Amino acid sequence: MVGGGQAASAVATKRVDVIVVGAGFAGMYAVYKFRELGKSVVGIEAGGDVGGVWYWNRYPGARCDLMSVDYSYGFSPEIEQEWTWSEQFAAQPEILAYANFVADRLDLRKHFRFGTRVTKAAWDEAAKVWRAETDRGEMLEAPYCVMATGPLSVAKDPDIEGISRFKGTLLRAQKWPHEPVSFEGKRVGVIGTGSTGIQIVQTVGRQAGELFVFQRTPSFTLPMRNHELEPDYVAEMKRHYRAMREAMRNNPTGGTRPATSRPYFSLPPAQRRQAMEHAWINGGHTFLGSFADLLVNQEANDQVADFVREKIGEIVRDPKTAEALKPRGYPIFARRPCLDTEYYETYNLPNVHLVDLKEDPIVEITEKGVRTQAGETELDVLIFATGYDALTGALLAFDVIGRDGITLKDKWRDGPRSYLGFMMQGFPNLFAPSGPNGPAALANLITVAEHDVDWIADMIGYMEANGHRSAEPTAEAEAQWMRLVASLAEKSLIRKANTWWVGANVKGKPQGLTMFIGGFHKYREQCEAAARARASNFVFDRAKASAAA
Ligand SMILES: Cc1cc2nc3c(=O)[nH]c(=O)nc-3n(C[C@H](O)[C@H](O)[C@H](O)COP(=O)(O)OP(=O)(O)OC[C@H]3O[C@@H](n4cnc5c(N)ncnc54)[C@H](O)[C@@H]3O)c2cc1C
């Protein structure tokens, strides 16, 4: 037995059927699903309310880069009809309002303990329960534990000397204050130019006295072309939600963006150009829906990248700034493709300055601002948009102890390993929806979360119908899954960029593309096949199974 059992005697233990950690879209749905199945559920959330990333990320310009129709729950036709999206791509306040609406409508909050962090979770093989300890000194015990802790929930500061010395206002995008922040007349610095940094720059650049953007690696960003939704369109969307959800289930992205099988070089040059112009004007991720092979054909990828660099050159007036903003040295779409609203145009404003850290690296953060090799930039406000310890960070931030005392930190020492992305050998009855070896950040994460939670609920239903108290994948099933993930990753250009997708943004983190890149539709098929062959892919009631052998 592991430590969880001993600690249990020290404090009163609350027993439930399911513990859910996290109140983002995955955790909220898990709590709802298990409650509807008649289970007693307790949800634990470190934040003060529901919404997950949308509760935490209140920075100016925060916005979804999936269309609202896609980035919403599909399990409730009632909620689909009652909720009305106002924009094609919703902003954070609207998404958070949606999460709150769902929580109210389904009366979810009463199941959650907010402002509470799980600090340890351990499996007791004899009792067949998970025991979770919280930072409020509580102990919870349940046969099933769902870790809906989020792929992007552990913020990462930049590795720069002197952060604590800064005497101005230091703001982190991922933990933004709840009260409004005024930038008027202020000298503001932003470190980080991924999607979050881009959203901040294009917004704060139009508010601040002076904005200094400290850029190490430029991202490719494409025009979002966001717009308000016409009432007639919303009415149509509401009439056709069922068909759209079905299409999303069968789409590689788990959304409604059309997929294509057309390879880039199947079109003559003039038509390729026309298709790219169309994608640029149409906005969003149209490029990815225009050609099938942009992530596998380097030459096709290079040509699209050249096209986008050309556009940057046309928009940004100062040639030196334009050149510095042009991403080079990695394939387009191999870093998370960003969508923007006049991001490049922001650099034409006289108060916005790009500091190219490739030419002039940061030396340290000082009391007054940021010192680069060329000198000190004094700042009133410094914003970090420096990303996350993604995919695995939240699950490795505390002790998760499985059968025979094995810790998740040990199991994942060389990178995350699981079966289907959400179950792990050695960790019976532990489920991690939107886990690191599923489609994760490569697909619509609400679709993925709903799918995973439904699968998990079916698994639990199967176990109970067959009198099983515990289940974990076999070593072979897990190894096979990881071989499949690796073989698909081999073919993709995504491997070629140093990104959080491959763990390259965190010092010392094992690197590699561990997400399933075969597309959400294929992932779903794999999960269905795994469920049909449960008897061979899982070990049920290990102790009984080995006694019988
Ligand atoms: C700015 C931003 C924009 C994004 N845009 C998109 C997009 O356009 N499309 C898309 O598909 N995805 C997007 N994402 C990814 C996003 O992570 C998912 O879409 C989705 O919201 C994840 O939901 P979740 O419930 O799995 O995790 P989260 O929303 O991250 O929720 C996890 C929750 O678990 C809590 N938690 C973690 N550890 C513990 C612990 N030990 N104890 C207690 N609580 C804990 C956290 O506080 C957090 O609230 C975006 C993410 C960010 C940050």
Coordinates of C-alpha atoms and ligand atoms in Angstrom, one line a residue:
M1 CA 0.0 0.0 0.0
V2 CA 1.1 3.6 -0.6
G3 CA 1.2 6.7 1.5
G4 CA -2.4 7.7 0.8
G5 CA -3.7 5.1 3.2
Q6 CA -1.6 6.2 6.1
A7 CA -2.4 9.9 5.7
A8 CA -6.1 9.0 5.6
S9 CA -6.2 8.3 9.3
A10 CA -4.9 11.8 10.2
V11 CA -7.9 13.7 8.8
A12 CA -11.5 13.0 8.3
T13 CA -12.0 11.5 4.8
K14 CA -14.9 12.3 2.6
R15 CA -15.9 9.3 0.4
V16 CA -17.5 9.8 -3.0
D17 CA -17.7 7.9 -6.2
V18 CA -15.7 10.2 -8.4
I19 CA -13.1 13.0 -7.7
V20 CA -12.7 15.5 -10.5
V21 CA -9.8 17.8 -10.4
G22 CA -10.3 21.1 -12.4
A23 CA -13.3 23.2 -13.3
G24 CA -12.4 24.0 -16.9
F25 CA -14.6 22.8 -19.7
A26 CA -13.4 19.2 -19.1
G27 CA -13.9 19.2 -15.4
M28 CA -17.3 20.9 -15.6
Y29 CA -18.5 18.3 -18.1
A30 CA -17.1 15.4 -16.1
V31 CA -18.9 16.6 -12.9
Y32 CA -22.1 16.9 -14.9
K33 CA -21.8 13.6 -16.6
F34 CA -21.1 11.6 -13.5
R35 CA -23.8 13.3 -11.5
E36 CA -26.3 12.5 -14.3
L37 CA -25.1 8.8 -14.0
G38 CA -26.1 8.9 -10.4
K39 CA -22.6 9.1 -8.9
S40 CA -21.6 11.3 -6.0
V41 CA -19.0 13.7 -7.3
V42 CA -16.6 16.2 -5.8
G43 CA -14.8 18.7 -8.0
I44 CA -11.7 20.5 -6.8
E45 CA -10.5 23.7 -8.4
A46 CA -7.6 25.9 -7.5
G47 CA -9.3 29.0 -9.0
G48 CA -12.2 30.9 -7.5
D49 CA -14.8 29.7 -10.0
V50 CA -15.5 27.7 -13.1
G51 CA -13.9 28.3 -16.6
G52 CA -10.4 27.0 -16.3
V53 CA -8.1 28.9 -18.7
W54 CA -10.8 31.4 -19.3
Y55 CA -11.1 32.1 -15.6
W56 CA -7.3 32.7 -15.4
N57 CA -6.5 34.4 -18.7
R58 CA -8.2 37.8 -18.5
Y59 CA -5.5 39.7 -20.3
P60 CA -6.5 42.4 -22.9
G61 CA -7.4 40.8 -26.2
A62 CA -7.7 37.3 -24.9
R63 CA -9.8 35.4 -27.5
C64 CA -10.5 32.0 -28.8
D65 CA -9.0 31.1 -32.2
L66 CA -11.7 28.5 -32.9
M67 CA -15.1 29.7 -34.1
S68 CA -17.7 30.0 -31.3
V69 CA -19.9 27.4 -32.9
D70 CA -17.0 24.9 -32.6
Y71 CA -15.7 26.0 -29.2
S72 CA -18.8 25.2 -27.2
Y73 CA -20.4 22.1 -25.7
G74 CA -22.3 19.7 -27.9
F75 CA -23.8 17.5 -25.2
S76 CA -26.9 19.7 -24.5
P77 CA -29.3 20.7 -27.2
E78 CA -31.0 23.0 -24.6
I79 CA -27.8 24.9 -23.9
E80 CA -27.1 25.2 -27.6
Q81 CA -30.5 26.9 -28.0
E82 CA -30.4 29.0 -24.9
W83 CA -26.9 30.5 -25.4
T84 CA -26.2 32.9 -28.2
W85 CA -22.7 33.7 -29.4
S86 CA -22.2 37.3 -30.5
E87 CA -19.0 36.9 -32.5
Q88 CA -17.4 34.5 -34.9
F89 CA -14.4 34.1 -32.6
A90 CA -15.5 34.8 -29.0
A91 CA -13.5 36.9 -26.6
Q92 CA -12.5 35.7 -23.1
P93 CA -15.3 37.6 -21.3
E94 CA -17.9 35.9 -23.4
I95 CA -16.4 32.5 -23.1
L96 CA -16.2 32.9 -19.3
A97 CA -19.8 34.1 -19.3
Y98 CA -20.7 30.9 -21.3
A99 CA -18.9 28.7 -18.7
N100 CA -20.8 30.5 -15.9
F101 CA -24.1 30.1 -17.8
V102 CA -23.5 26.4 -18.1
A103 CA -22.5 26.1 -14.5
D104 CA -25.7 28.0 -13.4
R105 CA -28.0 26.2 -15.9
L106 CA -26.8 22.7 -14.7
D107 CA -26.3 23.7 -11.1
L108 CA -22.7 22.5 -11.1
R109 CA -21.1 24.9 -8.6
K110 CA -22.4 23.0 -5.6
H111 CA -20.3 20.0 -6.5
F112 CA -17.0 22.1 -6.6
R113 CA -14.6 23.2 -3.9
F114 CA -13.1 26.4 -5.3
G115 CA -9.9 28.0 -4.1
T116 CA -8.7 24.5 -3.3
R117 CA -5.7 22.7 -4.8
V118 CA -5.0 19.0 -4.9
T119 CA -1.5 18.5 -3.5
K120 CA -1.3 14.7 -3.7
A121 CA -3.3 11.8 -5.1
A122 CA -2.5 8.2 -4.3
W123 CA -4.0 4.9 -5.2
D124 CA -4.7 2.3 -2.5
E125 CA -4.6 -1.1 -4.2
A126 CA -6.1 -2.9 -1.2
A127 CA -9.0 -0.6 -0.8
K128 CA -9.2 0.1 -4.6
V129 CA -9.6 3.8 -4.1
W130 CA -7.8 7.1 -4.9
R131 CA -7.1 9.4 -2.0
A132 CA -6.6 13.0 -2.8
E133 CA -5.2 15.5 -0.3
T134 CA -5.9 19.2 -0.7
D135 CA -4.0 22.4 0.5
R136 CA -7.0 23.0 2.8
G137 CA -6.1 19.8 4.7
E138 CA -9.0 17.8 3.3
M139 CA -8.8 14.2 2.3
L140 CA -11.1 12.8 -0.4
E141 CA -11.4 9.2 -1.3
A142 CA -13.1 7.7 -4.4
P143 CA -12.8 4.6 -6.6
Y144 CA -12.4 6.9 -9.6
C145 CA -10.3 10.0 -10.1
V146 CA -10.6 12.3 -13.2
M147 CA -7.6 14.7 -13.6
A148 CA -9.1 17.5 -15.7
T149 CA -6.2 19.6 -14.8
G150 CA -5.8 21.2 -18.2
P151 CA -3.1 21.1 -20.9
L152 CA -2.3 24.8 -20.5
S153 CA -2.7 25.5 -16.8
V154 CA 0.8 25.9 -15.4
A155 CA 2.2 29.2 -16.4
K156 CA 5.9 29.6 -17.1
D157 CA 8.0 32.7 -16.4
P158 CA 10.8 33.5 -18.8
D159 CA 14.3 32.3 -17.7
I160 CA 15.7 35.8 -17.2
E161 CA 17.7 37.1 -14.2
G162 CA 16.2 39.7 -11.9
I163 CA 12.5 39.3 -12.3
S164 CA 11.9 39.9 -8.6
R165 CA 13.8 43.1 -8.7
F166 CA 11.3 44.9 -11.0
K167 CA 9.7 47.7 -9.1
G168 CA 7.0 48.5 -11.7
T169 CA 3.8 46.5 -12.2
L170 CA 4.6 42.9 -13.3
L171 CA 1.6 41.1 -14.9
R172 CA 1.3 37.6 -16.1
A173 CA -1.1 36.8 -18.9
Q174 CA -2.1 33.5 -17.4
K175 CA -2.9 35.0 -14.0
W176 CA -4.3 38.4 -14.9
P177 CA -5.9 40.6 -12.3
H178 CA -9.6 40.6 -12.0
E179 CA -9.8 44.4 -11.9
P180 CA -9.3 46.5 -15.0
V181 CA -5.7 47.6 -15.8
S182 CA -5.1 51.0 -17.5
F183 CA -2.2 51.4 -19.8
E184 CA -2.9 55.0 -20.7
G185 CA 0.2 57.1 -20.8
K186 CA 2.3 54.2 -19.5
R187 CA 5.5 52.6 -20.8
V188 CA 4.7 49.0 -21.2
G189 CA 6.9 46.0 -22.1
V190 CA 5.7 42.6 -23.4
I191 CA 7.9 39.5 -23.3
G192 CA 6.6 36.6 -25.4
T193 CA 5.2 36.7 -28.9
G194 CA 3.2 33.5 -29.2
S195 CA -0.6 33.7 -29.5
T196 CA -1.1 35.3 -26.2
G197 CA 1.6 37.9 -26.8
I198 CA 0.2 38.7 -30.2
Q199 CA -3.3 39.3 -28.7
I200 CA -1.8 41.5 -26.0
V201 CA 0.4 43.5 -28.4
Q202 CA -2.4 44.3 -30.9
T203 CA -4.7 45.4 -28.0
V204 CA -2.3 47.2 -25.6
G205 CA -0.4 48.8 -28.5
R206 CA -3.5 50.9 -29.1
Q207 CA -3.8 51.9 -25.5
A208 CA -0.3 52.4 -24.0
G209 CA 1.8 55.5 -24.1
E210 CA 4.7 53.4 -25.4
L211 CA 4.8 49.7 -26.0
F212 CA 8.1 47.7 -26.3
V213 CA 7.7 44.2 -27.7
F214 CA 10.7 42.0 -26.7
Q215 CA 10.7 39.3 -29.4
R216 CA 12.9 36.2 -29.4
T217 CA 11.0 34.0 -31.9
P218 CA 8.4 35.6 -34.2
S219 CA 5.3 33.5 -34.8
F220 CA 3.4 33.2 -38.0
T221 CA 0.1 34.8 -37.5
L222 CA -2.8 35.0 -39.9
P223 CA -5.7 37.4 -40.1
M224 CA -8.6 36.2 -37.9
R225 CA -11.2 38.4 -39.8
N226 CA -13.5 38.2 -36.8
H227 CA -17.0 39.7 -37.1
E228 CA -20.2 39.9 -35.2
L229 CA -22.7 37.1 -36.0
E230 CA -25.9 38.1 -37.9
P231 CA -29.1 37.1 -36.1
D232 CA -30.2 35.1 -39.2
Y233 CA -27.0 33.1 -39.2
V234 CA -27.3 32.4 -35.5
A235 CA -30.8 31.2 -36.1
E236 CA -29.6 28.9 -38.8
M237 CA -26.8 27.7 -36.7
K238 CA -29.2 26.8 -33.9
R239 CA -31.4 24.9 -36.3
H240 CA -28.5 22.8 -37.6
Y241 CA -26.4 22.2 -34.4
R242 CA -27.0 18.4 -34.5
A243 CA -25.7 18.1 -38.0
M244 CA -22.7 20.3 -37.2
R245 CA -21.8 18.3 -34.1
E246 CA -21.9 15.1 -36.1
A247 CA -19.6 16.7 -38.7
M248 CA -17.2 17.8 -35.9
R249 CA -17.0 14.2 -34.6
N250 CA -15.8 13.2 -38.1
N251 CA -13.4 16.1 -38.7
P252 CA -9.7 15.9 -38.0
T253 CA -9.8 19.1 -36.0
G254 CA -12.9 18.3 -34.0
G255 CA -14.4 21.4 -35.4
T256 CA -16.3 22.5 -38.5
R257 CA -13.3 23.8 -40.5
P258 CA -13.5 21.9 -43.8
A259 CA -10.8 19.3 -44.3
T260 CA -9.3 18.7 -47.8
S261 CA -7.4 16.0 -49.4
R262 CA -5.9 18.3 -52.0
P263 CA -2.1 18.4 -52.0
Y264 CA -0.5 21.8 -52.6
F265 CA 1.3 20.8 -55.8
S266 CA -1.8 19.4 -57.3
L267 CA -2.7 22.9 -58.4
P268 CA -0.9 24.9 -61.0
P269 CA 1.1 27.9 -59.6
A270 CA -1.4 30.6 -60.5
Q271 CA -4.2 28.6 -58.8
R272 CA -2.1 27.9 -55.7
R273 CA -1.5 31.6 -55.4
Q274 CA -5.2 32.3 -55.8
A275 CA -6.0 29.7 -53.1
M276 CA -3.5 31.4 -50.8
E277 CA -4.9 34.9 -51.5
H278 CA -8.3 33.5 -50.8
A279 CA -7.1 31.9 -47.5
W280 CA -5.6 35.2 -46.5
I281 CA -8.7 37.2 -47.3
N282 CA -11.0 34.6 -45.8
G283 CA -9.1 34.5 -42.6
G284 CA -9.0 32.1 -39.7
H285 CA -7.3 28.8 -40.4
T286 CA -8.4 28.6 -44.0
F287 CA -4.9 27.8 -45.2
L288 CA -5.0 24.5 -43.3
G289 CA -8.3 23.6 -44.9
S290 CA -7.0 24.6 -48.4
F291 CA -4.1 22.1 -48.7
A292 CA -3.8 18.7 -47.2
D293 CA 0.0 18.4 -47.0
L294 CA 1.3 21.5 -45.4
L295 CA 2.5 19.6 -42.4
V296 CA 4.2 16.8 -44.3
N297 CA 5.5 18.4 -47.5
Q298 CA 8.4 20.7 -46.7
E299 CA 8.4 22.4 -50.1
A300 CA 4.7 23.2 -50.0
N301 CA 5.2 24.5 -46.5
D302 CA 8.0 26.7 -47.6
Q303 CA 5.9 28.3 -50.3
V304 CA 3.1 29.1 -48.0
A305 CA 5.6 30.5 -45.5
D306 CA 7.1 32.7 -48.2
F307 CA 3.6 33.9 -49.1
V308 CA 2.9 34.9 -45.4
R309 CA 6.4 36.6 -45.1
E310 CA 5.6 38.5 -48.3
K311 CA 2.3 39.8 -46.7
I312 CA 4.2 40.8 -43.6
G313 CA 6.5 42.8 -45.8
E314 CA 3.6 44.5 -47.5
I315 CA 1.9 45.5 -44.2
V316 CA 4.8 46.6 -42.0
R317 CA 6.2 49.9 -43.2
D318 CA 9.6 49.9 -41.6
P319 CA 11.7 47.4 -43.5
K320 CA 13.9 46.5 -40.6
T321 CA 10.9 45.8 -38.3
A322 CA 9.2 43.9 -41.1
E323 CA 12.3 41.7 -41.6
A324 CA 12.5 41.0 -37.8
L325 CA 8.8 40.0 -37.7
K326 CA 9.2 37.5 -40.5
P327 CA 9.5 34.0 -39.0
R328 CA 12.3 31.9 -40.3
G329 CA 14.0 28.6 -39.5
Y330 CA 11.0 26.5 -38.8
P331 CA 8.0 25.4 -40.8
I332 CA 4.8 27.4 -40.8
F333 CA 2.1 25.7 -38.7
A334 CA 4.7 23.7 -36.8
R335 CA 4.3 26.3 -34.0
R336 CA 0.7 26.9 -32.9
P337 CA -0.8 28.9 -35.8
C338 CA -1.9 32.3 -34.4
L339 CA -4.8 34.4 -35.6
D340 CA -4.7 38.1 -35.2
T341 CA -6.5 41.3 -35.8
E342 CA -4.1 43.9 -37.2
Y343 CA -1.2 42.6 -35.3
Y344 CA 1.4 43.5 -38.0
E345 CA -0.3 46.9 -38.5
T346 CA 0.3 47.6 -34.8
Y347 CA 4.0 48.0 -35.6
N348 CA 3.1 51.0 -37.9
L349 CA 2.0 52.9 -34.8
P350 CA 4.6 55.4 -33.7
N351 CA 4.3 54.3 -30.0
V352 CA 5.0 50.6 -30.7
H353 CA 8.6 49.4 -30.8
L354 CA 10.0 46.0 -31.6
V355 CA 13.1 44.9 -29.8
D356 CA 14.6 42.0 -31.7
L357 CA 16.2 39.8 -29.1
K358 CA 18.1 37.9 -31.7
E359 CA 20.1 41.0 -32.4
D360 CA 19.9 42.5 -28.9
P361 CA 19.4 39.8 -26.3
I362 CA 17.9 40.5 -22.8
V363 CA 20.6 40.6 -20.2
E364 CA 18.4 41.0 -17.1
I365 CA 15.3 42.6 -15.6
T366 CA 16.2 45.5 -13.5
E367 CA 14.3 47.6 -10.9
K368 CA 13.3 50.0 -13.7
G369 CA 12.7 47.7 -16.6
V370 CA 14.5 45.4 -19.1
R371 CA 18.2 45.6 -19.8
T372 CA 19.2 44.3 -23.2
Q373 CA 22.8 44.4 -24.5
A374 CA 22.1 47.7 -26.1
G375 CA 20.8 49.3 -22.9
E376 CA 18.0 49.6 -20.4
T377 CA 14.4 50.2 -21.4
E378 CA 12.5 51.8 -18.5
L379 CA 9.0 50.5 -18.0
D380 CA 6.0 51.2 -15.8
V381 CA 4.4 47.8 -16.6
L382 CA 6.0 44.5 -17.7
I383 CA 3.8 41.8 -19.1
F384 CA 4.9 38.1 -19.3
A385 CA 3.2 36.2 -22.1
T386 CA 5.7 33.4 -21.9
G387 CA 3.4 30.4 -22.1
Y388 CA 3.0 27.2 -20.1
D389 CA 4.6 24.0 -18.9
A390 CA 2.2 22.5 -21.4
L391 CA 0.4 19.2 -21.6
T392 CA 2.1 17.5 -18.6
G393 CA 2.9 20.4 -16.3
A394 CA -0.3 20.3 -14.2
L395 CA -0.1 16.5 -13.6
L396 CA 3.5 16.7 -12.6
A397 CA 3.0 19.7 -10.3
F398 CA 2.0 17.4 -7.4
D399 CA 2.5 13.8 -6.4
V400 CA 0.3 11.3 -8.3
I401 CA 1.2 7.9 -6.9
G402 CA -0.1 4.8 -8.6
R403 CA 0.0 1.1 -7.9
D404 CA 3.1 -0.2 -6.0
G405 CA 4.1 3.3 -5.2
I406 CA 5.1 4.3 -8.7
T407 CA 4.8 8.1 -9.3
L408 CA 3.7 9.8 -12.4
K409 CA 6.9 11.8 -12.3
D410 CA 8.9 8.5 -12.5
K411 CA 6.6 7.1 -15.2
W412 CA 6.9 10.2 -17.3
R413 CA 10.6 10.9 -16.7
D414 CA 11.4 10.5 -20.4
G415 CA 8.1 12.0 -21.6
P416 CA 4.4 11.2 -21.1
R417 CA 3.2 7.7 -21.7
S418 CA -0.4 6.6 -21.7
Y419 CA -3.0 4.5 -23.5
L420 CA -5.3 6.6 -25.7
G421 CA -4.0 9.8 -24.0
F422 CA -6.1 9.4 -20.8
M423 CA -5.3 6.1 -19.0
M424 CA -2.0 4.8 -17.7
Q425 CA -0.6 1.5 -16.9
G426 CA 0.2 1.4 -13.1
F427 CA -2.5 4.0 -12.4
P428 CA -5.8 2.1 -12.1
N429 CA -9.0 4.1 -12.4
L430 CA -7.2 7.3 -13.0
F431 CA -8.3 9.3 -16.1
A432 CA -6.8 12.4 -17.7
P433 CA -9.2 13.8 -20.3
S434 CA -7.4 15.8 -23.0
G435 CA -4.2 14.1 -21.9
P436 CA -0.8 14.6 -23.5
N437 CA -0.9 11.6 -25.9
G438 CA -4.3 12.3 -27.3
P439 CA -5.0 14.9 -29.9
A440 CA -4.7 17.5 -27.1
A441 CA -3.7 21.0 -28.4
L442 CA -4.0 19.9 -32.1
A443 CA -7.8 19.7 -32.0
N444 CA -10.8 21.5 -30.5
L445 CA -10.3 20.9 -26.9
I446 CA -14.0 21.0 -25.9
T447 CA -14.8 18.3 -28.5
V448 CA -11.8 16.2 -27.2
A449 CA -12.8 16.7 -23.5
E450 CA -16.5 15.7 -24.1
H451 CA -15.3 12.7 -26.1
D452 CA -12.8 11.6 -23.5
V453 CA -15.3 12.0 -20.6
D454 CA -18.0 10.1 -22.4
W455 CA -15.5 7.3 -23.1
I456 CA -14.4 7.2 -19.4
A457 CA -18.0 7.1 -18.3
D458 CA -18.7 4.2 -20.6
M459 CA -15.6 2.4 -19.2
I460 CA -16.8 2.9 -15.7
G461 CA -20.3 1.7 -16.7
Y462 CA -18.7 -1.4 -18.3
M463 CA -16.6 -2.1 -15.2
E464 CA -19.6 -1.8 -12.9
A465 CA -21.8 -4.0 -15.1
N466 CA -19.1 -6.7 -15.0
G467 CA -18.3 -6.4 -11.3
H468 CA -14.8 -5.0 -11.8
R469 CA -13.4 -2.6 -9.2
S470 CA -10.3 -1.5 -11.0
A471 CA -8.9 -1.2 -14.6
E472 CA -5.7 -0.1 -16.1
P473 CA -4.3 -0.6 -19.6
T474 CA -1.9 -3.5 -20.2
A475 CA 1.7 -2.7 -20.8
E476 CA 1.4 -3.9 -24.4
A477 CA -1.7 -1.7 -25.1
E478 CA 0.1 1.3 -23.8
A479 CA 3.3 0.5 -25.7
Q480 CA 1.4 0.0 -28.9
W481 CA -0.4 3.3 -28.5
M482 CA 2.9 5.1 -27.9
R483 CA 4.3 3.4 -31.0
L484 CA 1.4 4.7 -33.1
V485 CA 1.8 8.2 -31.7
A486 CA 5.5 8.2 -32.4
S487 CA 5.1 6.7 -35.9
L488 CA 2.6 9.4 -36.9
A489 CA 4.8 12.1 -35.3
E490 CA 7.7 10.9 -37.4
K491 CA 6.0 12.1 -40.6
S492 CA 5.1 15.5 -39.4
L493 CA 7.0 18.8 -39.8
I494 CA 5.7 19.8 -36.3
R495 CA 8.8 18.0 -34.9
K496 CA 11.0 20.6 -36.6
A497 CA 10.1 23.6 -34.5
N498 CA 11.2 24.3 -30.9
T499 CA 7.8 24.8 -29.4
W500 CA 5.7 24.0 -26.3
W501 CA 4.1 21.3 -28.5
V502 CA 7.3 19.4 -28.2
G503 CA 8.3 20.5 -24.7
A504 CA 11.1 22.8 -26.0
N505 CA 10.0 25.9 -24.0
V506 CA 10.8 24.4 -20.6
K507 CA 14.4 23.8 -19.5
G508 CA 15.1 20.2 -18.8
K509 CA 11.8 18.9 -20.0
P510 CA 11.9 15.7 -22.2
Q511 CA 11.4 16.7 -25.8
G512 CA 9.4 15.1 -28.5
L513 CA 6.0 15.3 -30.2
T514 CA 3.8 13.2 -27.9
M515 CA 0.4 14.2 -29.2
F516 CA -1.6 12.0 -31.5
I517 CA -1.4 13.8 -34.8
G518 CA -3.7 11.5 -36.8
G519 CA -6.7 13.9 -36.3
F520 CA -9.6 13.8 -33.9
H521 CA -11.8 11.6 -36.1
K522 CA -9.1 8.9 -36.2
Y523 CA -8.5 9.3 -32.5
R524 CA -12.2 8.7 -31.9
E525 CA -12.0 5.5 -34.0
Q526 CA -9.0 4.3 -32.1
C527 CA -10.9 4.8 -28.8
E528 CA -13.9 3.0 -30.1
A529 CA -11.8 0.1 -31.2
A530 CA -10.1 0.0 -27.8
A531 CA -13.5 -0.1 -26.1
R532 CA -14.6 -3.0 -28.3
A533 CA -11.5 -5.0 -27.2
R534 CA -11.5 -4.0 -23.6
A535 CA -10.8 -7.6 -22.4
S536 CA -7.4 -7.6 -24.2
N537 CA -6.4 -4.0 -23.7
F538 CA -7.0 -3.7 -20.0
V539 CA -6.3 -5.5 -16.8
F540 CA -9.3 -5.6 -14.6
D541 CA -9.0 -6.3 -10.9
R542 CA -5.2 -6.9 -11.1
A543 CA -5.0 -8.7 -7.7
K544 CA -7.8 -11.2 -8.7
A545 CA -6.3 -11.5 -12.2
S546 CA -2.9 -12.5 -10.9
A547 CA -4.3 -14.8 -8.2
A548 CA -6.3 -16.7 -10.9
A549 CA -3.2 -17.0 -13.1
Ligands
LIG1 C1 -5.4 32.0 -23.9 C2 -5.8 30.6 -24.3 C3 -6.5 30.5 -25.5 C4 -6.9 29.2 -25.9 N1 -7.6 29.1 -27.1 C5 -8.0 27.9 -27.5 C6 -8.7 27.7 -28.7 O1 -8.9 28.6 -29.4 N2 -9.1 26.4 -29.0 C7 -8.8 25.4 -28.2 O2 -9.2 24.2 -28.6 N3 -8.1 25.5 -27.1 C8 -7.7 26.7 -26.7 N4 -7.0 26.8 -25.6 C9 -6.6 25.6 -24.8 C10 -7.5 25.4 -23.6 O3 -6.6 24.9 -22.6 C11 -8.6 24.4 -23.8 O4 -9.4 24.9 -24.9 C12 -9.6 24.1 -22.7 O5 -10.1 25.3 -22.2 C13 -9.0 23.2 -21.7 O6 -10.0 22.9 -20.7 P1 -9.6 22.0 -19.5 O7 -10.8 21.9 -18.7 O8 -9.1 20.7 -20.1 O9 -8.4 22.7 -18.8 P2 -8.3 24.1 -18.1 O10 -9.3 25.1 -18.7 O11 -6.9 24.5 -18.1 O12 -8.8 23.8 -16.6 C14 -8.0 23.1 -15.7 C15 -8.3 23.6 -14.3 O13 -7.7 22.7 -13.4 C16 -7.2 23.5 -12.3 N5 -6.2 22.7 -11.7 C17 -5.0 22.3 -12.2 N6 -4.3 21.6 -11.3 C18 -5.0 21.6 -10.2 C19 -4.8 21.0 -8.9 N7 -3.7 20.3 -8.6 N8 -5.8 21.2 -7.9 C20 -6.9 21.9 -8.2 N9 -7.1 22.5 -9.5 C21 -6.2 22.3 -10.4 C22 -6.7 24.8 -12.9 O14 -6.8 25.8 -12.0 C23 -7.7 25.0 -14.1 O15 -8.7 25.9 -13.8 C24 -6.6 28.1 -25.1 C25 -5.9 28.2 -24.0 C26 -5.5 29.5 -23.6 C27 -4.7 29.6 -22.3

